Amino acid sequence: DLEQDIKLKYINDEFLNLLLDKVSQKTNSAGNKCREFLNIALKEAVTSGYIKTNVVESTKAYPRNKPSIIILNKERTKQFLSVATNSNWYLEILFALFCGLRKGELLGLKFSDFDFSEDTVFIQRQITSNPIVERGDSKIVSYNIEEREPKTENSYRKLKVPKVIMDEVKKRREWVE
């Protein structure tokens, strides 16, 4: 087992490689993510003068698993949407598929963002969730939900929305009211 309480000045690449190997056995991406996190922390430690070099740079890199993307043909898309019409997430699915909205942008939409006379939506915020963990533990206790500005300046945008989706927005607004 690895020591839990090691002084920062004694951390070396051998210790970190053992740590990262152990962590990488939990999930495919854990080694890579932990290495990224440690790299950020130790860069800051070098900048602050606590240590002279960032030894993470000489540790073993862990490959990222690329997700496999399946592109639905027209028939499969119709099947998917047919099943999705019975879902509480139908409107969100339509926006993701046909307007390319990210999850946080979808969650950040308000009825005031829609212009029903022009069939447009203005993307101007996102909702994010940050995990909250107890001190000394890695178990997520809850999430802190925050409304934020979009990721980049180009993320602010006005989109033309297909009429069928605008009709679904009107239905949702009536249901909510």
Tab-separated table of C-alpha atoms in Angstrom:
chain	number	residue	atom	x	y	z
A	1	ASP	CA	0.000	0.000	0.000
A	2	LEU	CA	1.049	3.571	-0.633
A	3	GLU	CA	1.685	5.992	2.187
A	4	GLN	CA	-1.168	8.405	2.805
A	5	ASP	CA	0.904	11.162	4.391
A	6	ILE	CA	3.942	11.979	2.279
A	7	LYS	CA	5.664	15.350	2.341
A	8	LEU	CA	5.521	17.326	-0.884
A	9	LYS	CA	9.314	17.621	-1.173
A	10	TYR	CA	9.677	13.796	-1.134
A	11	ILE	CA	7.273	13.114	-4.009
A	12	ASN	CA	9.090	11.590	-6.984
A	13	ASP	CA	8.088	10.047	-10.309
A	14	GLU	CA	8.429	6.510	-8.926
A	15	PHE	CA	5.947	7.249	-6.124
A	16	LEU	CA	3.538	8.974	-8.531
A	17	ASN	CA	3.740	6.128	-11.071
A	18	LEU	CA	2.785	3.651	-8.318
A	19	LEU	CA	-0.063	5.904	-7.245
A	20	LEU	CA	-1.319	6.441	-10.792
A	21	ASP	CA	-1.086	2.716	-11.606
A	22	LYS	CA	-3.199	1.956	-8.565
A	23	VAL	CA	-5.771	4.627	-9.448
A	24	SER	CA	-5.931	3.564	-13.107
A	25	GLN	CA	-7.172	0.132	-12.035
A	26	LYS	CA	-10.436	1.706	-10.818
A	27	THR	CA	-11.597	2.989	-14.232
A	28	ASN	CA	-10.081	3.413	-17.686
A	29	SER	CA	-9.782	7.187	-17.451
A	30	ALA	CA	-8.836	7.519	-13.760
A	31	GLY	CA	-5.067	7.346	-14.328
A	32	ASN	CA	-5.186	10.048	-16.977
A	33	LYS	CA	-7.492	12.349	-15.001
A	34	CYS	CA	-5.475	11.979	-11.791
A	35	ARG	CA	-2.267	12.679	-13.712
A	36	GLU	CA	-3.847	15.857	-15.156
A	37	PHE	CA	-4.982	16.947	-11.686
A	38	LEU	CA	-1.596	16.247	-10.085
A	39	ASN	CA	0.135	18.116	-12.911
A	40	ILE	CA	-1.960	21.231	-12.222
A	41	ALA	CA	-1.348	20.991	-8.461
A	42	LEU	CA	2.405	20.471	-8.750
A	43	LYS	CA	2.782	23.242	-11.352
A	44	GLU	CA	1.213	25.542	-8.773
A	45	ALA	CA	3.565	24.178	-6.089
A	46	VAL	CA	6.563	24.995	-8.338
A	47	THR	CA	5.197	28.489	-9.052
A	48	SER	CA	4.658	29.085	-5.318
A	49	GLY	CA	8.188	27.925	-4.522
A	50	TYR	CA	7.244	24.844	-2.472
A	51	ILE	CA	9.156	22.497	-4.802
A	52	LYS	CA	11.763	22.961	-7.523
A	53	THR	CA	10.416	20.680	-10.274
A	54	ASN	CA	7.134	19.176	-11.349
A	55	VAL	CA	7.825	15.433	-11.365
A	56	VAL	CA	4.439	14.615	-12.926
A	57	GLU	CA	5.914	15.466	-16.314
A	58	SER	CA	8.199	12.430	-16.079
A	59	THR	CA	5.449	9.977	-15.085
A	60	LYS	CA	3.821	7.435	-17.368
A	61	ALA	CA	1.055	8.854	-19.576
A	62	TYR	CA	-2.276	7.064	-19.663
A	63	PRO	CA	-4.105	6.861	-22.976
A	64	ARG	CA	-7.604	8.241	-23.227
A	65	ASN	CA	-10.353	5.967	-24.452
A	66	LYS	CA	-12.090	7.592	-27.363
A	67	PRO	CA	-15.857	7.165	-27.214
A	68	SER	CA	-17.411	5.316	-30.101
A	69	ILE	CA	-19.903	7.502	-31.892
A	70	ILE	CA	-22.810	5.972	-33.730
A	71	ILE	CA	-24.439	8.124	-36.363
A	72	LEU	CA	-28.045	7.200	-36.948
A	73	ASN	CA	-29.344	7.018	-40.486
A	74	LYS	CA	-32.668	8.605	-41.388
A	75	GLU	CA	-34.710	5.497	-40.555
A	76	ARG	CA	-33.030	4.954	-37.164
A	77	THR	CA	-33.465	8.657	-36.334
A	78	LYS	CA	-37.193	8.338	-37.051
A	79	GLN	CA	-37.372	5.258	-34.809
A	80	PHE	CA	-35.487	7.043	-32.043
A	81	LEU	CA	-37.752	10.109	-32.215
A	82	SER	CA	-40.849	7.905	-32.317
A	83	VAL	CA	-39.824	6.314	-29.018
A	84	ALA	CA	-38.623	9.651	-27.590
A	85	THR	CA	-42.048	11.279	-28.038
A	86	ASN	CA	-43.176	9.351	-24.953
A	87	SER	CA	-40.267	10.670	-22.887
A	88	ASN	CA	-40.325	13.626	-20.500
A	89	TRP	CA	-37.104	14.674	-22.260
A	90	TYR	CA	-38.570	14.840	-25.783
A	91	LEU	CA	-38.132	18.610	-26.122
A	92	GLU	CA	-34.557	18.473	-24.857
A	93	ILE	CA	-33.784	15.627	-27.266
A	94	LEU	CA	-35.136	17.703	-30.162
A	95	PHE	CA	-32.951	20.665	-29.195
A	96	ALA	CA	-29.868	18.492	-28.848
A	97	LEU	CA	-30.429	16.733	-32.176
A	98	PHE	CA	-31.577	19.595	-34.359
A	99	CYS	CA	-30.039	22.697	-32.742
A	100	GLY	CA	-26.818	21.202	-31.349
A	101	LEU	CA	-27.289	22.506	-27.822
A	102	ARG	CA	-25.036	21.242	-25.051
A	103	LYS	CA	-26.509	19.710	-21.891
A	104	GLY	CA	-25.776	22.806	-19.774
A	105	GLU	CA	-27.281	25.099	-22.421
A	106	LEU	CA	-30.434	22.984	-22.558
A	107	LEU	CA	-30.783	23.090	-18.791
A	108	GLY	CA	-30.255	26.859	-18.812
A	109	LEU	CA	-33.082	27.652	-21.229
A	110	LYS	CA	-35.946	29.849	-20.017
A	111	PHE	CA	-39.165	30.641	-21.830
A	112	SER	CA	-38.036	34.283	-21.988
A	113	ASP	CA	-35.176	33.135	-24.287
A	114	PHE	CA	-37.661	32.280	-27.038
A	115	ASP	CA	-39.042	34.647	-29.666
A	116	PHE	CA	-42.201	32.914	-30.884
A	117	SER	CA	-42.839	35.471	-33.635
A	118	GLU	CA	-39.382	34.832	-35.174
A	119	ASP	CA	-39.071	31.134	-34.167
A	120	THR	CA	-35.697	31.769	-32.508
A	121	VAL	CA	-33.980	31.061	-29.213
A	122	PHE	CA	-31.191	33.101	-27.647
A	123	ILE	CA	-28.536	31.016	-25.867
A	124	GLN	CA	-27.179	33.144	-23.012
A	125	ARG	CA	-26.544	30.862	-20.027
A	126	GLN	CA	-25.745	27.342	-18.942
A	127	ILE	CA	-26.431	25.301	-15.829
A	128	THR	CA	-23.534	23.391	-14.302
A	129	SER	CA	-23.357	20.957	-11.412
A	130	ASN	CA	-20.277	20.764	-9.243
A	131	PRO	CA	-19.839	17.715	-7.012
A	132	ILE	CA	-19.532	18.285	-3.275
A	133	VAL	CA	-17.413	15.777	-1.347
A	134	GLU	CA	-16.793	15.488	2.376
A	135	ARG	CA	-13.311	16.453	3.512
A	136	GLY	CA	-11.006	13.435	3.408
A	137	ASP	CA	-13.482	11.355	1.408
A	138	SER	CA	-13.975	10.789	-2.313
A	139	LYS	CA	-17.695	10.005	-2.144
A	140	ILE	CA	-19.954	12.638	-3.703
A	141	VAL	CA	-22.451	13.877	-1.110
A	142	SER	CA	-24.441	16.254	-3.322
A	143	TYR	CA	-24.122	18.669	-6.210
A	144	ASN	CA	-24.002	22.449	-6.237
A	145	ILE	CA	-26.118	23.664	-9.175
A	146	GLU	CA	-24.992	26.965	-10.686
A	147	GLU	CA	-26.230	29.217	-13.461
A	148	ARG	CA	-23.256	30.513	-15.452
A	149	GLU	CA	-22.431	32.361	-18.611
A	150	PRO	CA	-21.872	30.175	-21.691
A	151	LYS	CA	-18.470	28.524	-22.190
A	152	THR	CA	-17.124	31.061	-24.692
A	153	GLU	CA	-18.070	34.388	-26.242
A	154	ASN	CA	-19.143	32.516	-29.405
A	155	SER	CA	-21.517	30.405	-27.304
A	156	TYR	CA	-23.827	33.410	-27.039
A	157	ARG	CA	-25.986	32.933	-30.096
A	158	LYS	CA	-29.419	33.302	-31.610
A	159	LEU	CA	-30.684	30.173	-33.340
A	160	LYS	CA	-33.490	29.678	-35.791
A	161	VAL	CA	-35.636	26.874	-34.394
A	162	PRO	CA	-37.739	24.552	-36.586
A	163	LYS	CA	-41.472	25.138	-36.235
A	164	VAL	CA	-42.106	21.612	-34.934
A	165	ILE	CA	-39.726	22.277	-32.009
A	166	MET	CA	-41.270	25.689	-31.305
A	167	ASP	CA	-44.658	23.953	-31.145
A	168	GLU	CA	-43.207	21.593	-28.525
A	169	VAL	CA	-41.859	24.601	-26.577
A	170	LYS	CA	-45.368	26.109	-26.570
A	171	LYS	CA	-46.806	22.804	-25.314
A	172	ARG	CA	-44.192	22.681	-22.544
A	173	ARG	CA	-44.919	26.277	-21.534
A	174	GLU	CA	-48.651	25.547	-21.321
A	175	TRP	CA	-47.959	22.414	-19.277
A	176	VAL	CA	-45.663	24.326	-16.886
A	177	GLU	CA	-48.097	27.231	-16.476
